[in-house]
Short mmCIF file of C-alpha atoms in Angstrom, two decimals:
data_model
loop_
_atom_site.label_atom_id
_atom_site.label_comp_id
_atom_site.label_asym_id
_atom_site.label_seq_id
_atom_site.Cartn_x
_atom_site.Cartn_y
_atom_site.Cartn_z
CA MET A 744 70.92 -63.03 -16.11
CA THR A 745 72.93 -65.87 -14.72
CA PRO A 746 74.52 -67.66 -17.65
CA VAL A 747 72.91 -70.98 -18.64
CA VAL A 748 75.50 -73.85 -18.93
CA LEU A 749 73.91 -77.19 -20.00
CA ILE A 750 75.31 -80.71 -19.90
CA ALA A 751 74.28 -83.17 -21.72
CA GLU A 752 75.96 -86.07 -20.80
CA GLU A 753 77.92 -87.02 -17.10
CA LEU A 754 80.80 -85.06 -16.38
CA ALA A 755 82.81 -85.17 -13.27
CA PRO A 756 81.63 -83.68 -9.94
CA SER A 757 84.83 -81.65 -9.75
CA ALA A 758 84.05 -79.93 -12.92
CA LEU A 759 80.20 -79.20 -11.55
CA ASP A 760 81.90 -77.72 -8.56
CA VAL A 761 83.89 -75.22 -10.89
CA LEU A 762 80.49 -74.23 -12.66
CA ALA A 763 77.77 -74.46 -9.87
CA HIS A 764 78.46 -71.59 -8.07
CA ASP A 765 78.31 -68.77 -10.99
CA TYR A 766 76.16 -70.50 -13.39
CA ASP A 767 72.72 -71.78 -14.19
CA VAL A 768 73.61 -75.76 -14.36
CA ARG A 769 71.29 -77.74 -16.21
CA HIS A 770 71.40 -81.24 -17.18
CA VAL A 771 69.53 -83.03 -20.25
CA ASP A 772 70.50 -86.57 -22.17
CA GLY A 773 71.95 -85.52 -25.01
CA THR A 774 70.65 -88.54 -26.79
CA ASP A 775 67.79 -87.26 -26.57
CA ARG A 776 67.38 -85.24 -29.64
CA ALA A 777 64.03 -83.63 -28.61
CA ALA A 778 64.93 -82.77 -25.03
CA LEU A 779 68.37 -81.64 -26.25
CA LEU A 780 67.23 -78.79 -29.11
CA ALA A 781 64.50 -77.68 -26.18
CA GLY A 782 67.38 -77.30 -23.65
CA VAL A 783 69.82 -75.88 -25.81
CA VAL A 784 67.49 -72.65 -26.12
CA GLU A 785 68.19 -70.89 -23.51
CA ALA A 786 71.90 -72.05 -22.88
CA ASP A 787 74.96 -70.15 -23.06
CA ALA A 788 77.13 -73.14 -22.92
CA LEU A 789 76.53 -76.38 -23.79
CA ILE A 790 79.16 -79.46 -22.66
CA VAL A 791 78.89 -82.78 -24.23
CA ARG A 792 81.32 -85.76 -24.05
CA SER A 793 80.86 -88.42 -27.48
CA ALA A 794 77.27 -89.34 -27.55
CA THR A 795 75.65 -85.91 -28.40
CA GLN A 796 75.50 -84.75 -31.39
CA VAL A 797 76.25 -80.87 -32.17
CA ASP A 798 75.70 -80.23 -35.56
CA ALA A 799 73.91 -77.28 -37.38
CA GLU A 800 70.44 -77.76 -36.11
CA VAL A 801 71.91 -77.66 -32.36
CA LEU A 802 73.86 -74.71 -33.18
CA ALA A 803 70.77 -73.18 -34.53
CA ALA A 804 68.41 -74.14 -31.78
CA GLY A 805 71.02 -72.63 -29.34
CA SER A 806 70.37 -68.94 -30.43
CA THR A 807 72.33 -67.67 -27.40
CA LEU A 808 75.35 -70.44 -27.27
CA ARG A 809 78.46 -68.59 -26.59
CA VAL A 810 80.71 -72.10 -26.22
CA VAL A 811 80.43 -75.81 -27.09
CA ALA A 812 82.69 -77.88 -24.69
CA ARG A 813 83.55 -81.68 -25.73
CA ALA A 814 84.83 -83.15 -22.52
CA GLY A 815 87.28 -85.40 -24.12
CA VAL A 816 90.12 -84.86 -26.64
CA GLY A 817 88.00 -85.70 -30.36
CA LEU A 818 85.45 -83.62 -31.97
CA ASP A 819 83.85 -85.88 -34.29
CA ASN A 820 80.75 -85.53 -32.87
CA VAL A 821 80.57 -81.41 -33.40
CA ASP A 822 79.84 -79.72 -36.24
CA VAL A 823 83.19 -77.09 -35.91
CA PRO A 824 83.01 -74.93 -38.96
CA ALA A 825 78.77 -74.61 -38.11
CA ALA A 826 79.93 -73.21 -34.93
CA THR A 827 82.49 -71.12 -36.17
CA ALA A 828 80.03 -69.80 -38.85
CA ARG A 829 77.80 -68.75 -35.76
CA GLY A 830 80.87 -67.05 -33.86
CA VAL A 831 80.59 -70.45 -31.29
CA LEU A 832 83.64 -71.01 -29.39
CA VAL A 833 85.01 -74.64 -29.76
CA VAL A 834 86.74 -76.19 -26.69
CA ASN A 835 87.92 -79.38 -26.28
CA ALA A 836 90.34 -81.27 -23.53
CA PRO A 837 93.37 -82.23 -25.73
CA THR A 838 95.59 -83.82 -23.30
CA SER A 839 93.44 -85.32 -20.65
CA ASN A 840 92.98 -88.91 -21.52
CA ILE A 841 96.37 -89.12 -23.67
CA VAL A 842 98.02 -91.35 -20.11
CA SER A 843 94.79 -93.54 -20.28
CA ALA A 844 94.51 -93.80 -24.06
CA ALA A 845 98.61 -95.13 -24.10
CA GLU A 846 97.96 -97.46 -21.20
CA GLN A 847 94.91 -98.82 -23.01
CA ALA A 848 96.91 -99.21 -26.06
CA ILE A 849 99.86 -101.14 -24.35
CA ALA A 850 96.69 -103.17 -22.21
CA LEU A 851 95.77 -104.43 -25.69
CA LEU A 852 98.79 -105.24 -27.23
CA LEU A 853 99.92 -107.37 -23.81
CA THR A 854 96.81 -109.39 -23.42
CA VAL A 855 96.74 -110.26 -27.27
CA ALA A 856 100.22 -111.26 -26.55
CA ARG A 857 99.47 -113.37 -23.83
CA HIS A 858 95.54 -114.58 -24.55
CA THR A 859 94.92 -113.31 -21.36
CA ALA A 860 91.25 -112.25 -21.90
CA THR A 861 90.33 -115.81 -24.15
CA ALA A 862 91.96 -117.84 -20.92
CA SER A 863 90.39 -115.78 -18.46
CA ALA A 864 87.01 -116.43 -20.11
CA THR A 865 87.85 -120.21 -20.88
CA LEU A 866 88.97 -121.05 -17.72
CA LYS A 867 85.95 -119.23 -15.86
CA ALA A 868 83.91 -121.62 -17.99
CA GLY A 869 85.25 -124.69 -16.20
CA ARG A 870 87.73 -125.47 -18.94
CA TRP A 871 91.68 -125.63 -17.96
CA GLN A 872 93.53 -125.21 -21.38
CA ARG A 873 97.21 -124.10 -20.02
CA SER A 874 98.81 -125.83 -23.47
CA ARG A 875 95.93 -123.92 -25.91
CA TYR A 876 97.36 -120.74 -25.08
CA VAL A 877 100.84 -120.17 -25.79
CA GLY A 878 101.35 -116.47 -26.57
CA VAL A 879 104.65 -114.68 -27.23
CA GLU A 880 107.30 -112.03 -25.69
CA VAL A 881 107.17 -108.57 -26.27
CA GLN A 882 111.00 -107.88 -25.30
CA GLY A 883 113.32 -107.87 -28.52
CA LYS A 884 110.13 -107.44 -30.73
CA THR A 885 109.87 -104.57 -33.44
CA VAL A 886 106.96 -102.58 -32.65
CA GLY A 887 105.47 -100.17 -35.34
CA VAL A 888 103.77 -97.00 -34.24
CA VAL A 889 101.30 -95.31 -36.92
CA GLY A 890 101.50 -91.69 -35.53
CA LEU A 891 103.81 -89.90 -33.12
CA GLY A 892 101.39 -87.49 -31.96
CA ARG A 893 101.12 -87.31 -28.04
CA ILE A 894 99.36 -90.28 -27.46
CA GLY A 895 101.80 -92.23 -29.89
CA VAL A 896 105.12 -90.54 -28.12
CA LEU A 897 103.67 -91.61 -24.82
CA PHE A 898 103.10 -95.52 -25.93
CA ALA A 899 106.63 -95.25 -28.08
CA GLN A 900 108.32 -94.47 -24.46
CA ARG A 901 106.68 -97.12 -22.43
CA MET A 902 106.94 -99.87 -24.90
CA ALA A 903 110.65 -98.74 -25.05
CA SER A 904 111.14 -100.27 -21.44
CA PHE A 905 110.03 -103.41 -22.53
CA GLY A 906 113.29 -104.00 -24.60
CA THR A 907 111.61 -103.38 -27.88
CA ARG A 908 112.89 -101.84 -31.14
CA LEU A 909 110.57 -99.04 -31.97
CA ILE A 910 109.79 -97.69 -35.58
CA ALA A 911 107.17 -95.13 -36.23
CA TYR A 912 105.47 -93.54 -39.30
CA ASP A 913 104.53 -90.46 -39.25
CA PRO A 914 104.85 -87.81 -42.31
CA TYR A 915 104.69 -84.72 -40.03
CA ILE A 916 107.32 -85.20 -37.59
CA GLN A 917 111.13 -84.60 -38.25
CA PRO A 918 113.59 -87.24 -38.18
CA ALA A 919 115.81 -85.66 -35.61
CA ARG A 920 112.54 -85.39 -33.05
CA ALA A 921 112.09 -89.09 -33.84
CA ALA A 922 115.51 -89.94 -32.71
CA GLN A 923 115.43 -88.07 -29.64
CA LEU A 924 112.26 -90.53 -28.72
CA GLY A 925 114.75 -93.36 -29.59
CA VAL A 926 112.37 -94.19 -32.64
CA ARG A 927 113.63 -94.95 -36.39
CA LEU A 928 111.05 -93.33 -38.85
CA VAL A 929 110.13 -95.46 -41.58
CA GLY A 930 107.48 -95.48 -44.61
CA LEU A 931 104.44 -97.04 -44.03
CA GLU A 932 105.09 -99.95 -46.22
CA GLU A 933 108.32 -100.97 -44.31
CA LEU A 934 106.56 -100.46 -41.08
CA LEU A 935 104.25 -103.16 -41.85
CA ARG A 936 106.50 -105.50 -43.30
CA GLU A 937 109.10 -105.42 -40.27
CA SER A 938 106.82 -105.11 -37.39
CA ASP A 939 106.16 -107.66 -35.03
CA PHE A 940 103.21 -105.47 -33.18
CA ILE A 941 101.49 -102.44 -34.95
CA SER A 942 99.60 -99.73 -32.87
CA VAL A 943 97.98 -97.04 -34.57
CA HIS A 944 97.69 -93.36 -32.69
CA LEU A 945 96.46 -91.40 -35.53
CA PRO A 946 93.16 -88.73 -35.78
CA ARG A 947 90.23 -89.49 -37.75
CA THR A 948 90.45 -87.59 -41.00
CA PRO A 949 89.69 -87.77 -44.54
CA GLU A 950 93.53 -88.65 -45.16
CA THR A 951 93.54 -91.30 -42.44
CA VAL A 952 90.37 -93.22 -42.93
CA GLY A 953 91.22 -96.38 -44.46
CA LEU A 954 94.81 -96.12 -43.98
CA ILE A 955 95.21 -99.80 -43.50
CA GLY A 956 93.36 -101.78 -45.77
CA GLU A 957 93.51 -105.00 -47.85
CA LYS A 958 96.33 -103.90 -49.97
CA GLU A 959 98.35 -102.94 -46.57
CA LEU A 960 97.33 -105.61 -44.71
CA ALA A 961 98.89 -108.05 -47.63
CA LEU A 962 102.03 -106.34 -47.03
CA VAL A 963 101.95 -107.25 -43.02
CA LYS A 964 104.74 -109.87 -41.83
CA PRO A 965 103.11 -112.82 -41.07
CA GLY A 966 102.22 -113.47 -37.23
CA VAL A 967 102.02 -109.52 -36.82
CA ARG A 968 99.84 -108.43 -33.99
CA ILE A 969 97.79 -105.12 -34.54
CA VAL A 970 96.32 -102.74 -31.72
CA ASN A 971 93.81 -99.78 -32.65
CA ALA A 972 92.70 -97.57 -29.63
CA ALA A 973 92.70 -94.03 -31.56
CA ARG A 974 89.73 -93.90 -33.91
CA GLY A 975 87.42 -96.08 -35.70
CA GLY A 976 87.65 -96.91 -39.35
CA LEU A 977 91.58 -96.03 -39.40
CA ILE A 978 91.82 -100.15 -40.03
CA ASP A 979 89.41 -101.50 -42.80
CA GLU A 980 87.66 -104.10 -40.28
CA ALA A 981 86.35 -106.19 -43.26
CA ALA A 982 89.99 -106.43 -44.39
CA LEU A 983 91.48 -107.15 -40.82
CA ALA A 984 88.92 -110.09 -40.46
CA ALA A 985 90.16 -111.37 -43.66
CA ALA A 986 93.93 -111.22 -42.82
CA LEU A 987 93.32 -113.22 -39.51
CA ARG A 988 91.16 -115.49 -41.19
CA ASP A 989 93.88 -116.55 -43.88
CA GLY A 990 96.43 -116.10 -40.66
CA ARG A 991 98.69 -113.31 -42.17
CA VAL A 992 97.55 -111.30 -38.51
CA ALA A 993 97.86 -113.38 -35.28
CA GLY A 994 96.05 -111.14 -33.15
CA ALA A 995 94.19 -108.06 -32.83
CA GLY A 996 93.32 -105.51 -29.91
CA ILE A 997 90.67 -103.20 -31.05
CA ASP A 998 88.70 -100.43 -28.81
CA VAL A 999 87.28 -98.49 -31.42
CA PHE A 1000 84.97 -99.36 -34.54
CA VAL A 1001 83.91 -97.43 -37.28
CA THR A 1002 80.28 -97.32 -36.20
CA GLU A 1003 79.28 -96.73 -32.55
CA PRO A 1004 78.01 -98.10 -30.17
CA THR A 1005 78.08 -101.41 -32.19
CA THR A 1006 77.43 -104.81 -30.95
CA GLU A 1007 78.33 -106.68 -34.17
CA SER A 1008 81.69 -106.81 -36.09
CA PRO A 1009 83.55 -109.60 -38.19
CA LEU A 1010 86.04 -109.18 -35.80
CA PHE A 1011 84.38 -110.74 -33.01
CA ASP A 1012 84.44 -114.12 -34.48
CA PHE A 1013 87.89 -114.66 -33.37
CA ASP A 1014 89.33 -116.04 -30.13
CA THR A 1015 92.78 -113.82 -31.18
CA VAL A 1016 90.82 -110.56 -31.25
CA VAL A 1017 90.45 -108.51 -27.74
CA VAL A 1018 87.47 -106.06 -28.15
CA THR A 1019 86.71 -103.37 -25.73
CA PRO A 1020 83.51 -100.84 -26.38
CA HIS A 1021 85.76 -97.42 -26.78
CA LEU A 1022 87.68 -97.54 -23.14
CA GLY A 1023 90.86 -95.54 -23.91
CA ALA A 1024 89.28 -92.60 -21.81
CA SER A 1025 87.67 -94.55 -19.52
CA THR A 1026 89.30 -94.12 -16.06
CA ALA A 1027 88.66 -91.91 -13.50
CA GLU A 1028 91.63 -90.13 -14.09
CA ALA A 1029 90.75 -88.99 -17.45
CA GLN A 1030 87.40 -88.43 -17.05
CA ASP A 1031 88.45 -85.73 -13.88
CA LYS A 1032 90.70 -84.24 -15.95
CA ALA A 1033 88.41 -83.54 -19.46
CA GLY A 1034 85.84 -82.25 -16.78
CA LEU A 1035 87.78 -79.93 -15.19
CA SER A 1036 89.47 -78.68 -18.52
CA VAL A 1037 86.44 -77.91 -20.24
CA ALA A 1038 84.62 -76.57 -17.18
CA ARG A 1039 87.45 -73.98 -16.62
CA SER A 1040 87.32 -73.21 -20.81
CA VAL A 1041 83.69 -72.91 -20.09
CA LYS A 1042 84.19 -70.17 -17.12
CA LEU A 1043 86.71 -68.41 -19.48
CA ALA A 1044 84.32 -68.13 -22.35
CA LEU A 1045 81.57 -67.09 -20.27
CA ASP A 1046 83.52 -64.46 -18.50
CA GLY A 1047 84.55 -62.98 -21.96
CA GLU A 1048 88.11 -64.14 -21.55
CA PHE A 1049 90.46 -65.55 -24.01
CA VAL A 1050 90.52 -69.36 -24.24
CA PRO A 1051 93.67 -71.16 -24.81
CA ASP A 1052 92.21 -74.42 -25.69
CA ALA A 1053 90.11 -73.07 -28.18
CA VAL A 1054 90.17 -75.19 -31.66
CA ASN A 1055 88.56 -72.81 -33.58
CA VAL A 1056 90.43 -69.54 -32.88
CA GLN A 1057 93.01 -68.15 -35.04
CA ALA A 1058 95.68 -67.49 -32.35
CA GLY A 1059 98.68 -69.27 -33.82
CA GLY A 1060 98.91 -71.36 -30.89
CA VAL A 1061 99.18 -71.15 -27.01
CA VAL A 1062 99.20 -67.47 -25.92
CA ASP A 1063 102.14 -66.50 -23.62
CA GLU A 1064 101.49 -65.46 -20.06
CA ASP A 1065 103.57 -62.19 -20.55
CA VAL A 1066 101.33 -61.41 -23.52
CA ARG A 1067 97.92 -62.42 -22.03
CA PRO A 1068 97.15 -59.13 -20.30
CA LEU A 1069 97.58 -57.17 -23.50
CA LEU A 1070 94.26 -59.14 -25.56
CA ALA A 1071 92.01 -57.00 -23.50
CA LEU A 1072 94.22 -53.81 -23.81
CA ALA A 1073 94.28 -54.48 -27.85
CA GLU A 1074 90.65 -55.30 -27.93
CA LYS A 1075 90.11 -52.09 -26.37
CA LEU A 1076 92.49 -50.00 -28.87
CA GLY A 1077 90.27 -51.85 -31.66
CA LYS A 1078 86.75 -50.52 -30.48
CA VAL A 1079 88.17 -46.74 -29.56
CA PHE A 1080 89.55 -46.87 -33.32
CA THR A 1081 86.19 -47.77 -34.89
CA ALA A 1082 84.74 -45.21 -32.61
CA VAL A 1083 87.13 -42.29 -33.50
CA ALA A 1084 87.21 -43.43 -37.14
CA GLY A 1085 83.30 -43.37 -37.50
CA GLY A 1086 83.38 -46.47 -39.77
CA VAL A 1087 84.94 -49.57 -41.07
CA ALA A 1088 88.51 -48.98 -42.45
CA ALA A 1089 90.08 -50.21 -45.35
CA THR A 1090 93.03 -51.08 -44.42
CA VAL A 1091 94.53 -52.01 -40.46
CA THR A 1092 97.82 -52.42 -38.92
CA VAL A 1093 98.26 -53.72 -35.35
CA GLU A 1094 101.97 -52.57 -34.58
CA VAL A 1095 103.34 -54.17 -31.46
CA ARG A 1096 106.41 -52.30 -29.79
CA GLY A 1097 108.93 -53.07 -26.60
CA GLU A 1098 110.39 -56.30 -25.05
CA ILE A 1099 106.97 -57.99 -25.44
CA VAL A 1100 107.76 -58.88 -29.24
CA SER A 1101 110.19 -61.60 -27.69
CA HIS A 1102 106.93 -63.58 -27.28
CA ASP A 1103 104.61 -64.75 -30.16
CA VAL A 1104 102.12 -61.66 -30.08
CA GLY A 1105 100.34 -62.52 -32.98
CA VAL A 1106 97.20 -63.36 -30.84
CA LEU A 1107 97.03 -58.99 -30.20
CA ARG A 1108 96.09 -58.86 -34.03
CA LEU A 1109 93.20 -60.74 -33.28
CA ALA A 1110 92.15 -59.12 -30.22
CA ALA A 1111 92.21 -55.98 -31.87
CA THR A 1112 89.91 -57.21 -34.99
CA LYS A 1113 87.65 -58.44 -32.29
CA GLY A 1114 87.40 -54.94 -31.04
CA LEU A 1115 87.15 -53.40 -34.20
CA PHE A 1116 83.86 -55.30 -35.06
CA THR A 1117 82.15 -54.99 -31.63
CA ALA A 1118 80.28 -52.07 -32.57
CA VAL A 1119 79.84 -52.52 -36.21
CA VAL A 1120 77.92 -55.65 -36.68
CA ASP A 1121 74.60 -56.75 -35.32
CA GLU A 1122 76.14 -60.47 -34.47
CA ARG A 1123 78.09 -60.78 -31.30
CA VAL A 1124 81.79 -60.37 -32.16
CA THR A 1125 84.19 -63.12 -30.76
CA TYR A 1126 87.65 -64.52 -31.10
CA VAL A 1127 86.06 -67.26 -33.93
CA ASN A 1128 84.25 -64.92 -36.32
CA ALA A 1129 86.22 -61.80 -36.19
CA PRO A 1130 88.76 -62.62 -38.42
CA GLN A 1131 85.76 -63.99 -41.25
CA LEU A 1132 83.67 -60.45 -40.45
CA ALA A 1133 87.11 -58.77 -41.19
CA VAL A 1134 87.46 -60.66 -44.70
CA ASP A 1135 83.48 -60.43 -45.54
CA ARG A 1136 84.23 -56.54 -45.22
CA GLY A 1137 87.12 -56.47 -47.15
CA VAL A 1138 89.41 -55.11 -44.24
CA GLU A 1139 93.00 -55.96 -43.99
CA VAL A 1140 94.37 -56.47 -40.84
CA GLU A 1141 98.07 -56.83 -40.49
CA LEU A 1142 100.92 -57.18 -37.54
CA VAL A 1143 103.85 -55.28 -37.71
CA VAL A 1144 106.36 -55.84 -34.39
CA SER A 1145 109.41 -53.71 -33.57
CA ASP A 1146 112.19 -54.41 -30.48
CA GLU A 1147 112.95 -50.87 -30.76
CA PRO A 1148 112.55 -48.97 -27.53
CA ALA A 1149 109.23 -46.68 -27.51
CA ASP A 1150 107.94 -44.08 -24.65
CA HIS A 1151 106.38 -46.98 -22.94
CA HIS A 1152 107.75 -50.54 -21.70
CA ASN A 1153 105.45 -51.69 -24.36
CA LEU A 1154 103.23 -50.22 -26.91
CA VAL A 1155 100.17 -51.45 -29.03
CA THR A 1156 99.28 -48.84 -31.72
CA VAL A 1157 96.30 -49.57 -34.00
CA ARG A 1158 96.51 -47.17 -37.06
CA GLY A 1159 94.44 -47.47 -40.33
CA ALA A 1160 92.97 -45.98 -43.37
CA LEU A 1161 89.25 -45.10 -44.61
CA PRO A 1162 88.07 -45.56 -47.80
CA ASP A 1163 88.04 -41.63 -48.09
CA GLY A 1164 91.63 -41.33 -47.30
CA ARG A 1165 91.45 -40.13 -43.83
CA ALA A 1166 94.11 -41.78 -41.53
CA VAL A 1167 93.11 -42.90 -37.84
CA SER A 1168 95.52 -44.20 -35.02
CA VAL A 1169 95.22 -45.03 -31.49
CA ALA A 1170 98.01 -46.24 -28.81
CA GLY A 1171 97.91 -47.58 -25.63
CA THR A 1172 99.85 -49.60 -22.82
CA LEU A 1173 99.71 -51.75 -19.56
CA THR A 1174 101.11 -49.63 -16.46
CA VAL A 1175 101.36 -51.21 -12.89
CA HIS A 1176 99.84 -50.02 -9.82
CA GLY A 1177 100.65 -52.22 -7.12
CA VAL A 1178 99.82 -55.36 -8.26
CA ARG A 1179 97.20 -54.28 -10.77
CA GLU A 1180 98.28 -53.65 -14.75
CA ILE A 1181 96.03 -50.82 -16.09
CA ALA A 1182 95.36 -50.29 -19.41
CA LYS A 1183 95.81 -46.46 -20.92
CA LEU A 1184 95.12 -45.19 -23.81
CA THR A 1185 97.99 -43.12 -24.92
CA GLY A 1186 97.45 -41.61 -27.86
CA VAL A 1187 94.61 -40.69 -30.42
CA ASP A 1188 95.78 -39.56 -33.98
CA GLY A 1189 99.06 -38.26 -32.69
CA PHE A 1190 97.44 -36.54 -29.57
CA ASP A 1191 98.90 -37.55 -26.72
CA LEU A 1192 96.98 -38.64 -23.77
CA ASP A 1193 97.30 -40.52 -20.33
CA LEU A 1194 93.88 -41.97 -19.53
CA ASN A 1195 92.59 -45.57 -18.37
CA ALA A 1196 90.90 -47.20 -21.27
CA ASP A 1197 87.75 -48.17 -19.13
CA GLY A 1198 84.27 -46.96 -19.09
CA VAL A 1199 82.48 -44.78 -21.57
CA LEU A 1200 84.84 -42.37 -23.33
CA LEU A 1201 84.03 -39.25 -25.19
CA PHE A 1202 85.81 -37.79 -28.00
CA PHE A 1203 85.43 -34.18 -29.50
CA ARG A 1204 87.68 -32.75 -32.08
CA TYR A 1205 87.72 -28.36 -32.34
CA SER A 1206 89.69 -25.08 -32.58
CA ASP A 1207 91.19 -24.79 -29.40
CA ARG A 1208 89.61 -21.42 -27.43
CA PRO A 1209 87.96 -20.48 -24.59
CA GLY A 1210 84.95 -21.75 -23.21
CA ILE A 1211 84.79 -25.17 -24.18
CA VAL A 1212 85.18 -27.24 -21.21
CA GLY A 1213 82.30 -25.21 -19.55
CA THR A 1214 80.02 -25.50 -22.81
CA ILE A 1215 80.60 -29.40 -22.72
CA GLY A 1216 80.06 -29.79 -19.07
CA THR A 1217 76.91 -27.69 -18.68
CA LEU A 1218 75.76 -29.88 -21.72
CA LEU A 1219 76.36 -33.17 -20.08
CA GLY A 1220 75.33 -31.98 -16.35
CA GLU A 1221 71.92 -31.13 -18.11
CA ALA A 1222 71.29 -34.13 -19.53
CA GLY A 1223 72.58 -36.23 -16.15
CA VAL A 1224 75.77 -37.63 -17.02
CA ASN A 1225 78.47 -37.10 -14.99
CA ILE A 1226 82.34 -36.75 -15.81
CA ALA A 1227 84.63 -38.87 -14.09
CA ALA A 1228 87.73 -37.79 -15.73
CA MET A 1229 88.82 -35.31 -18.60
CA GLN A 1230 91.69 -34.69 -20.66
CA VAL A 1231 92.53 -31.74 -23.29
CA ALA A 1232 95.13 -32.57 -25.66
CA ARG A 1233 96.72 -29.83 -28.21
CA ARG A 1234 99.65 -29.13 -30.30
CA GLU A 1235 99.86 -25.56 -30.08
CA ALA A 1236 97.68 -22.87 -28.25
CA GLY A 1237 94.80 -22.09 -30.79
CA GLY A 1238 95.45 -24.94 -32.84
CA GLU A 1239 93.31 -28.28 -32.78
CA ALA A 1240 92.48 -29.91 -29.95
CA LEU A 1241 90.98 -33.01 -28.57
CA MET A 1242 89.09 -33.41 -25.88
CA THR A 1243 88.75 -37.18 -24.47
CA LEU A 1244 86.59 -37.13 -21.36
CA THR A 1245 85.21 -40.79 -19.16
CA VAL A 1246 81.56 -40.45 -18.21
CA ASP A 1247 79.62 -42.73 -15.86
CA SER A 1248 76.66 -43.99 -18.23
CA SER A 1249 75.95 -44.42 -22.10
CA VAL A 1250 75.38 -41.17 -24.06
CA ASP A 1251 73.22 -41.59 -27.19
CA ALA A 1252 73.68 -40.29 -30.65
CA GLU A 1253 71.34 -37.18 -30.26
CA LEU A 1254 73.19 -35.80 -27.16
CA LEU A 1255 76.74 -36.25 -28.65
CA SER A 1256 75.70 -34.53 -31.76
CA THR A 1257 74.39 -31.59 -29.67
CA VAL A 1258 77.37 -31.46 -27.61
CA ALA A 1259 79.75 -31.59 -31.02
CA ALA A 1260 77.74 -28.94 -32.56
CA ALA A 1261 78.08 -26.44 -29.33
CA VAL A 1262 81.48 -26.61 -29.74
CA GLY A 1263 81.75 -26.76 -33.74
CA SER A 1264 83.44 -30.51 -33.53
CA GLU A 1265 82.78 -31.93 -37.29
CA ARG A 1266 81.19 -35.44 -34.99
CA GLY A 1267 81.98 -36.60 -31.63
CA SER A 1268 82.79 -39.97 -31.10
CA ALA A 1269 81.76 -42.24 -27.76
CA VAL A 1270 83.08 -45.88 -27.10
CA ASP A 1271 81.78 -48.13 -24.21
CA LEU A 1272 84.95 -50.09 -22.67
CA ARG A 1273 82.94 -51.40 -19.80
CA LEU A 1274 83.11 -55.20 -19.37
CA ASN A 1275 79.59 -55.61 -20.75
CA GLY A 1276 79.84 -52.62 -22.86
CA SER A 1277 78.87 -52.44 -26.28
#
């Protein structure tokens, strides 16, 4: 069936074009709760902006949901922990609106400095009051930046061109980095005392809500002008109104509010305050970038690919392009490991050897973990819930890297110990054929192999002797199972042997047991490595 993408708010046409050809794109009003709950029932992906609340109830109703995408930066309206618990990927567009948000903060600052909005309103109302609206220059002033994240940095870089002195408060940035930006790091109290203008650029978290309140506003330099185009609630609105009333604060530019949407605030009473209805990301360019970004992420997620912008995946950062091709290999090795082991291991080590370890390969542990549990649990296993599945089952998955030469350019090995003490290992690599990279299975429990890690694989261990190949071929043929490839590995003639077969269709447990018994194998193993296999 064609995956269903449910769009709950307006999305850029360019984003719709990315999705329209491959998916069943449906639309719903995300603010209509009943319609949202009904629409999400059949959805594989849900795309929202800021008005739609994606909480535990919505996630439970969307039992087939694989990804929730927020076409914007923040995730205040998405219950990320609830999504993670259900194995649902959550993505956003973290850099889509950063230029627009920085420019909005600058626009508010300049408007407040020169009374532009109020002067415009009075002139349109028929009053020429030139002498009433005497502003201040920005040049030569001290601008305090609260938060040097992506947007704060862009704001600071642009304000530097106005000939300002820049100071910043951000406990999570190194002084050397701030110095590179031409910004002097200070404490929050020092910033409040020294700044002629203050602009806030922080995320909304329990630690940042109310960061600038009555106590902080009592410290500000008289005549300061304050801008908040980040998140509502970072500045206490009632405290700011009081500071404006007694003249400590000369003006403010506010784009965000503690409750949105809103048409009431104590800040609306002041001519020296410019307010806008959360327009930081409201540019054609930002909307286009956000829509395109999440549409591409949704497409990756529905295609079973790794999504670099997922916020609830323990990937350890951006995955290097050289590492990305190994993700599918590591996941396949995890599947093969579980099949050969016949159960869940107590401990697992993902070993990566070769030149690739010059990059961060931590994500390969995650990919292997996903593969380990795919055939073990009833729920869908994703990059999101795989680590928790391991924790719940007491499985420790470790990563070991080595740049020592291996038999292959790069080699990934998944090895572990079963609760009964039995050791299992599977290894694989990528080989280049023309322009394609092909995943190869190179070893199982010390037996050397050279087999494409694709299709349905069967494994049988037995004592090496004549007639085994014929027996297995006959039994599979009688069951209508076609053999596409086969390899037999042994350490010595007459010793233990491993037969690995690639077949064209799934093999049920009963047939697997019949074949195993016929050749004297303790057990047969099967794993489906096809794209939609289990």
